[in-house]
Amino acid sequence: MSMLCVMFGPQGWADLPDVLLCSIMVLLGSSRDLLAFIATCPSWRAAFMSMKPALDMIFPPVIFRNCADQTSPAGCNTGNTWELIDLAYPSTPLRRLSLPNILDTMEILKCSYGHAIFSSGRSHVIMDVLTGTTVAAPPCPSIQLCYRTFVSPEASPDSYLFVSSPHCLYAWRVGSPSWLHRDFLNAHLIHEMVSFKGRVIARIQQKLYIVHLAPELHVEVLRVACSDNIDPSKLSRKLVVCEDMLLLLGGNEKAFSIDFSTKPAKYVRVADGGLSKWAFFFGEKPIGQPRLLVNPERIGLKGGQVYQLDQNGRVFSYPADGEQDGEWVPEPCFVTINAHFACSTTSYASWV
């Protein structure tokens, strides 16, 4: 029997089957436990990556922030410390990240799909903020760069860095030696891009586009009709992927979803209480896909709320349906973390 185990059975913790590792992950009790799981070995990290979209809905987000060194010039990371902050214990970082020297003179642009984008001129580096792993893209062919984001389509094993310049869209598949590109008249006007059911969706003001990655990069208009009682001017807002829905949130109007069961697809208003199952976590700037949390009441938060970071890393909240008043109100549930960040300088903070 022992010979059979040696020949055919697991050789150690790293050889545990994915189905068992997945059942372990959903039972973990905290973000700290999840980070320890990811750091165990490459096979456990790979199992986490395969389940990441589902786990992001279960585990509360953490804050990725820069503890700014006041002696460093603006846009420089030399001397700065980067931390992952647990909402429950802000004074004890989950992890401190030591950035490679290549990032010393780079500026962080945003976090998207759990990755930070650092840039300097035509150079870009992507960092997995949970592990600190970095990968550098080849120099972008254009020197006039506008919009940049990182997208990880659910139905694809590949991830992409997208960069727009005047009249051209570029896409770099992580690990590939070169960039894809496509002439696109309004590329410089792209405001955001998200992955929805295996497709990459881009938004330019009130218009949506599908970005196809195969067999070649090209852009197609996504036709979405408005009902008679919907003002199209109200649709310039945040695209949010929420399980099987594509939402438009923000502003002072009701939230909208897109009904893809009709041709063309159409905008529909989300019913009152229709977002109460989720909490939405927005970063300081309305860029990058926000984090979501299912049934936030289990950690003392409210469903149907947006929890927004300001430029100092403090947390404010307002209703996700857009009916917020003029001023943000500091979130009482985050009084400890707000007090902690009030005493420490940060130049960047984002939910991941």
Coordinates of C-alpha atoms in Angstrom, one line a residue:
M1 CA 0.0 0.0 0.0
S2 CA 2.8 2.4 0.9
M3 CA 4.4 1.8 -2.5
L4 CA 1.1 2.7 -4.3
C5 CA 0.9 5.9 -2.3
V6 CA 4.4 6.8 -3.3
M7 CA 3.7 6.0 -7.0
F8 CA 0.2 7.4 -7.4
G9 CA -0.7 9.5 -4.3
P10 CA 0.1 13.1 -3.3
Q11 CA 3.7 13.6 -2.5
G12 CA 3.0 16.4 0.1
W13 CA 0.9 19.5 0.8
A14 CA 1.7 20.9 -2.6
D15 CA 0.1 18.0 -4.3
L16 CA -3.3 18.2 -2.7
P17 CA -6.1 18.2 -5.4
D18 CA -7.6 21.5 -6.4
V19 CA -11.1 20.4 -5.3
L20 CA -9.9 19.9 -1.8
L21 CA -7.9 23.2 -1.8
C22 CA -11.0 25.0 -3.0
S23 CA -13.1 23.5 -0.2
I24 CA -10.5 24.7 2.3
M25 CA -10.4 28.3 1.0
V26 CA -14.1 28.9 1.4
L27 CA -13.8 27.9 5.1
L28 CA -11.0 30.3 5.9
G29 CA -12.0 32.8 8.5
S30 CA -10.1 36.0 7.6
S31 CA -8.1 37.8 4.9
R32 CA -5.0 37.0 7.0
D33 CA -5.7 33.3 6.7
L34 CA -6.3 33.7 3.0
L35 CA -2.9 35.5 2.5
A36 CA -1.2 32.7 4.4
F37 CA -2.9 30.2 2.2
I38 CA -1.7 32.0 -1.0
A39 CA 1.9 32.1 0.3
T40 CA 2.1 28.4 1.1
C41 CA 3.4 27.2 -2.3
P42 CA 2.9 27.8 -6.0
S43 CA 0.2 25.1 -6.4
W44 CA -1.9 26.6 -3.6
R45 CA -1.5 30.1 -5.1
A46 CA -2.6 28.6 -8.5
A47 CA -5.7 27.1 -6.9
F48 CA -6.5 30.5 -5.3
M49 CA -6.2 32.3 -8.7
S50 CA -8.6 29.8 -10.3
M51 CA -11.2 30.7 -7.6
K52 CA -10.4 34.4 -7.2
P53 CA -13.6 35.8 -8.8
A54 CA -15.7 33.8 -6.4
L55 CA -13.5 34.4 -3.4
D56 CA -13.5 38.2 -4.0
M57 CA -17.2 38.1 -3.3
I58 CA -16.8 36.2 0.0
F59 CA -13.8 37.8 1.6
P60 CA -13.8 41.5 2.6
P61 CA -11.4 43.7 0.6
V62 CA -8.2 44.9 2.1
I63 CA -6.6 48.3 1.5
F64 CA -3.4 48.6 -0.5
R65 CA -1.7 51.8 0.4
N66 CA 1.5 53.7 0.2
C67 CA 3.1 55.0 3.4
A68 CA 4.7 58.1 1.8
D69 CA 8.2 59.1 2.6
Q70 CA 8.0 62.9 2.9
T71 CA 11.6 63.2 1.6
S72 CA 10.8 61.5 -1.7
P73 CA 9.8 63.6 -4.7
A74 CA 6.3 63.3 -6.1
G75 CA 5.8 60.2 -8.3
C76 CA 8.8 58.5 -6.8
N77 CA 8.6 55.4 -4.7
T78 CA 12.1 55.5 -3.2
G79 CA 11.9 55.1 0.6
N80 CA 8.1 54.4 0.5
T81 CA 6.5 51.4 2.2
W82 CA 3.5 49.6 0.7
E83 CA 1.1 47.8 3.0
L84 CA -1.9 45.6 2.9
I85 CA -4.3 46.7 5.6
D86 CA -7.0 44.5 7.2
L87 CA -10.1 46.5 7.9
A88 CA -10.4 45.0 11.4
Y89 CA -6.8 45.6 12.5
P90 CA -5.5 48.7 10.6
S91 CA -2.5 49.3 13.0
T92 CA -1.1 45.8 12.2
P93 CA -0.5 45.4 8.4
L94 CA -1.3 42.1 6.9
R95 CA 1.8 42.4 4.8
R96 CA 4.5 45.0 4.0
L97 CA 5.7 44.9 0.4
S98 CA 9.3 45.7 -0.7
L99 CA 9.1 46.9 -4.2
P100 CA 11.8 46.1 -6.8
N101 CA 14.1 48.9 -7.8
I102 CA 12.5 49.1 -11.2
L103 CA 9.5 50.8 -9.5
D104 CA 11.5 53.5 -7.7
T105 CA 10.9 56.1 -10.4
M106 CA 7.5 54.9 -11.5
E107 CA 4.1 56.3 -10.7
I108 CA 1.2 54.1 -9.6
L109 CA -1.8 54.7 -11.8
K110 CA -4.5 52.5 -10.4
C111 CA -5.4 49.1 -9.1
S112 CA -7.6 46.8 -11.2
Y113 CA -8.5 43.1 -10.7
G114 CA -6.1 42.8 -7.8
H115 CA -3.1 44.3 -9.7
A116 CA -1.4 47.6 -9.5
I117 CA -0.2 49.4 -12.6
F118 CA 3.0 51.3 -12.4
S119 CA 4.1 53.5 -15.2
S120 CA 6.9 55.8 -16.4
G121 CA 6.7 57.0 -20.0
R122 CA 6.3 54.0 -22.3
S123 CA 7.3 51.6 -19.5
H124 CA 4.7 49.6 -17.5
V125 CA 5.0 47.2 -14.6
I126 CA 2.1 45.1 -13.3
M127 CA 2.2 43.9 -9.7
D128 CA 0.0 41.4 -8.0
V129 CA -0.7 43.2 -4.7
L130 CA -1.5 40.1 -2.7
T131 CA 1.9 38.4 -3.5
G132 CA 4.1 41.3 -4.6
T133 CA 4.9 39.5 -7.8
T134 CA 5.8 41.9 -10.7
V135 CA 6.0 41.6 -14.4
A136 CA 7.2 44.2 -16.9
A137 CA 5.6 44.9 -20.2
P138 CA 7.6 45.6 -23.4
P139 CA 7.8 49.3 -24.1
C140 CA 4.5 50.6 -25.5
P141 CA 4.7 51.5 -29.2
S142 CA 3.1 55.0 -28.5
I143 CA 4.5 57.8 -26.5
Q144 CA 1.1 59.6 -26.2
L145 CA -0.6 57.5 -23.6
C146 CA -4.1 58.2 -22.3
Y147 CA -6.2 55.5 -20.6
R148 CA -4.5 52.4 -19.0
T149 CA -6.0 49.4 -17.2
F150 CA -5.5 45.8 -16.4
V151 CA -8.3 43.3 -17.2
S152 CA -8.5 39.5 -16.4
P153 CA -11.3 38.0 -18.4
E154 CA -13.1 35.2 -16.5
A155 CA -13.3 32.7 -19.4
S156 CA -9.6 33.1 -20.4
P157 CA -6.4 32.0 -18.7
D158 CA -4.8 35.2 -20.0
S159 CA -4.7 38.7 -18.5
Y160 CA -4.2 41.9 -20.5
L161 CA -2.8 45.4 -20.0
F162 CA -4.8 47.9 -22.2
V163 CA -3.4 51.3 -23.2
S164 CA -5.0 53.9 -25.3
S165 CA -3.4 56.7 -27.3
P166 CA -5.0 59.2 -29.7
H167 CA -6.8 57.0 -32.3
C168 CA -5.2 53.7 -31.3
L169 CA -5.9 51.0 -28.7
Y170 CA -3.1 48.7 -27.5
A171 CA -3.3 45.4 -25.7
W172 CA -0.5 43.4 -24.1
R173 CA -1.2 39.8 -23.1
V174 CA 0.8 39.3 -19.9
G175 CA 3.9 37.2 -20.8
S176 CA 3.8 37.9 -24.5
P177 CA 6.8 39.6 -26.3
S178 CA 4.8 42.3 -28.1
W179 CA 1.6 44.5 -28.2
L180 CA -1.5 44.0 -30.2
H181 CA -2.9 47.2 -31.6
R182 CA -6.0 48.5 -33.5
D183 CA -6.8 51.9 -35.0
F184 CA -9.8 53.2 -33.0
L185 CA -10.8 56.9 -33.6
N186 CA -12.1 57.4 -30.0
A187 CA -9.5 55.3 -28.1
H188 CA -8.3 58.3 -26.1
L189 CA -11.8 58.9 -24.8
I190 CA -12.1 55.5 -23.1
H191 CA -13.2 56.0 -19.6
E192 CA -13.2 52.4 -18.3
M193 CA -13.0 48.8 -19.3
V194 CA -14.4 45.7 -17.5
S195 CA -14.6 42.0 -18.0
F196 CA -18.1 40.6 -18.2
K197 CA -18.9 37.0 -18.9
G198 CA -15.7 36.5 -20.8
R199 CA -16.0 39.7 -22.8
V200 CA -14.2 43.0 -22.4
I201 CA -16.5 45.9 -22.3
A202 CA -15.3 49.5 -22.8
R203 CA -17.3 52.7 -22.0
I204 CA -16.9 56.1 -23.8
Q205 CA -19.5 58.5 -22.3
Q206 CA -22.9 57.0 -23.0
K207 CA -21.6 54.4 -25.5
L208 CA -20.4 50.9 -24.8
Y209 CA -18.1 48.8 -27.0
I210 CA -17.0 45.1 -27.0
V211 CA -13.2 44.7 -27.3
H212 CA -12.5 41.4 -29.1
L213 CA -9.1 39.8 -28.4
A214 CA -9.2 37.0 -30.9
P215 CA -8.6 36.1 -33.7
E216 CA -7.3 39.7 -33.7
L217 CA -7.8 42.8 -31.7
H218 CA -10.9 44.8 -32.8
V219 CA -13.6 47.0 -31.3
E220 CA -17.3 46.6 -31.9
V221 CA -20.2 48.9 -30.8
L222 CA -22.4 47.3 -28.2
R223 CA -25.9 48.5 -29.1
V224 CA -28.0 49.2 -26.0
A225 CA -31.4 50.8 -26.2
C226 CA -33.0 53.2 -23.8
S227 CA -36.6 53.0 -22.6
D228 CA -38.8 56.0 -23.2
N229 CA -38.5 57.1 -19.6
I230 CA -34.7 56.9 -19.3
D231 CA -32.6 60.0 -20.1
P232 CA -29.5 58.9 -22.0
S233 CA -27.5 61.7 -20.4
K234 CA -27.8 60.0 -17.1
L235 CA -25.9 56.9 -18.3
S236 CA -22.3 58.4 -18.0
R237 CA -21.5 56.6 -14.8
K238 CA -19.5 53.7 -13.3
L239 CA -19.6 50.3 -15.0
V240 CA -19.7 47.6 -12.3
V241 CA -19.8 43.9 -12.8
C242 CA -22.0 42.3 -10.1
E243 CA -22.2 38.6 -10.5
D244 CA -24.4 38.0 -13.6
M245 CA -25.3 41.7 -14.0
L246 CA -23.6 44.6 -15.6
L247 CA -24.5 47.8 -13.7
L248 CA -24.1 51.5 -14.1
L249 CA -23.7 53.2 -10.7
G250 CA -23.0 56.7 -9.5
G251 CA -24.5 60.2 -9.9
N252 CA -27.8 61.2 -8.3
E253 CA -30.1 58.9 -10.2
K254 CA -31.2 55.3 -9.8
A255 CA -28.9 52.5 -10.7
F256 CA -29.2 50.8 -14.1
S257 CA -28.5 47.3 -15.3
I258 CA -28.2 46.1 -18.9
D259 CA -30.7 43.4 -20.0
F260 CA -28.9 41.2 -22.6
S261 CA -31.9 39.0 -23.2
T262 CA -33.2 41.3 -25.8
K263 CA -31.8 42.4 -29.1
P264 CA -30.6 45.1 -28.9
A265 CA -29.8 44.9 -25.2
K266 CA -31.6 47.6 -23.2
Y267 CA -31.0 49.7 -20.0
V268 CA -33.4 49.0 -17.1
R269 CA -33.7 50.6 -13.8
V270 CA -32.7 48.5 -10.8
A271 CA -35.7 48.0 -8.5
D272 CA -35.6 49.6 -5.0
G273 CA -33.7 47.3 -2.8
G274 CA -32.3 45.4 -5.8
L275 CA -28.7 46.0 -4.6
S276 CA -29.2 45.2 -1.0
K277 CA -27.3 41.9 -1.3
W278 CA -24.0 43.6 -2.0
A279 CA -21.6 46.2 -0.7
F280 CA -19.5 48.1 -3.2
F281 CA -16.0 49.3 -2.5
F282 CA -14.7 52.2 -4.6
G283 CA -11.2 53.7 -4.6
E284 CA -10.3 57.3 -4.3
K285 CA -10.7 57.8 -8.1
P286 CA -13.5 56.2 -10.0
I287 CA -11.2 54.0 -12.1
G288 CA -10.5 50.3 -11.9
Q289 CA -13.1 47.7 -11.2
P290 CA -14.4 48.1 -7.6
R291 CA -14.5 45.3 -5.1
L292 CA -17.9 43.7 -4.1
L293 CA -18.9 41.8 -1.0
V294 CA -21.9 39.5 -0.7
N295 CA -24.0 39.7 2.4
P296 CA -21.9 42.4 4.0
E297 CA -24.0 42.3 7.2
R298 CA -21.9 39.4 8.4
I299 CA -19.0 41.8 9.0
G300 CA -21.2 44.6 10.3
L301 CA -21.6 46.6 7.0
K302 CA -24.7 47.5 5.1
G303 CA -25.9 46.1 1.8
G304 CA -26.7 48.5 -1.0
Q305 CA -24.0 50.9 0.1
V306 CA -20.8 52.2 -1.6
Y307 CA -17.8 52.4 0.7
Q308 CA -15.5 55.0 -0.8
L309 CA -11.9 55.8 0.0
D310 CA -10.8 59.4 -0.1
Q311 CA -7.3 60.7 -1.0
N312 CA -6.1 60.1 2.5
G313 CA -7.4 56.5 2.7
R314 CA -10.4 57.3 4.9
V315 CA -13.7 55.5 4.3
F316 CA -17.0 57.2 3.6
S317 CA -20.3 55.7 2.6
Y318 CA -23.4 56.5 0.5
P319 CA -26.2 54.5 -1.1
A320 CA -25.3 52.6 -4.2
D321 CA -28.6 53.6 -5.9
G322 CA -27.2 57.2 -6.3
E323 CA -29.5 58.9 -3.8
Q324 CA -26.6 60.4 -1.9
D325 CA -26.7 63.9 -0.5
G326 CA -24.1 66.6 -1.3
E327 CA -21.4 65.6 1.2
W328 CA -19.9 62.2 2.0
V329 CA -20.4 61.1 5.6
P330 CA -17.5 59.3 7.4
E331 CA -18.5 55.6 7.8
P332 CA -19.1 54.8 11.5
C333 CA -18.1 51.2 11.0
F334 CA -14.7 52.3 10.0
V335 CA -14.0 54.7 12.8
T336 CA -10.9 52.8 13.8
I337 CA -9.4 52.7 10.4
N338 CA -10.2 56.4 9.7
A339 CA -8.5 57.4 13.0
H340 CA -5.5 55.3 12.1
F341 CA -5.1 56.8 8.6
A342 CA -5.6 60.3 10.0
C343 CA -2.4 59.8 11.9
S344 CA -0.3 58.4 9.0
T345 CA 0.5 60.0 5.7
T346 CA -0.5 58.1 2.5
S347 CA -0.2 59.2 -1.2
Y348 CA -2.2 56.3 -2.6
A349 CA -4.9 53.9 -1.3
S350 CA -7.1 51.4 -3.0
W351 CA -9.4 48.5 -2.2
V352 CA -8.1 45.1 -3.4

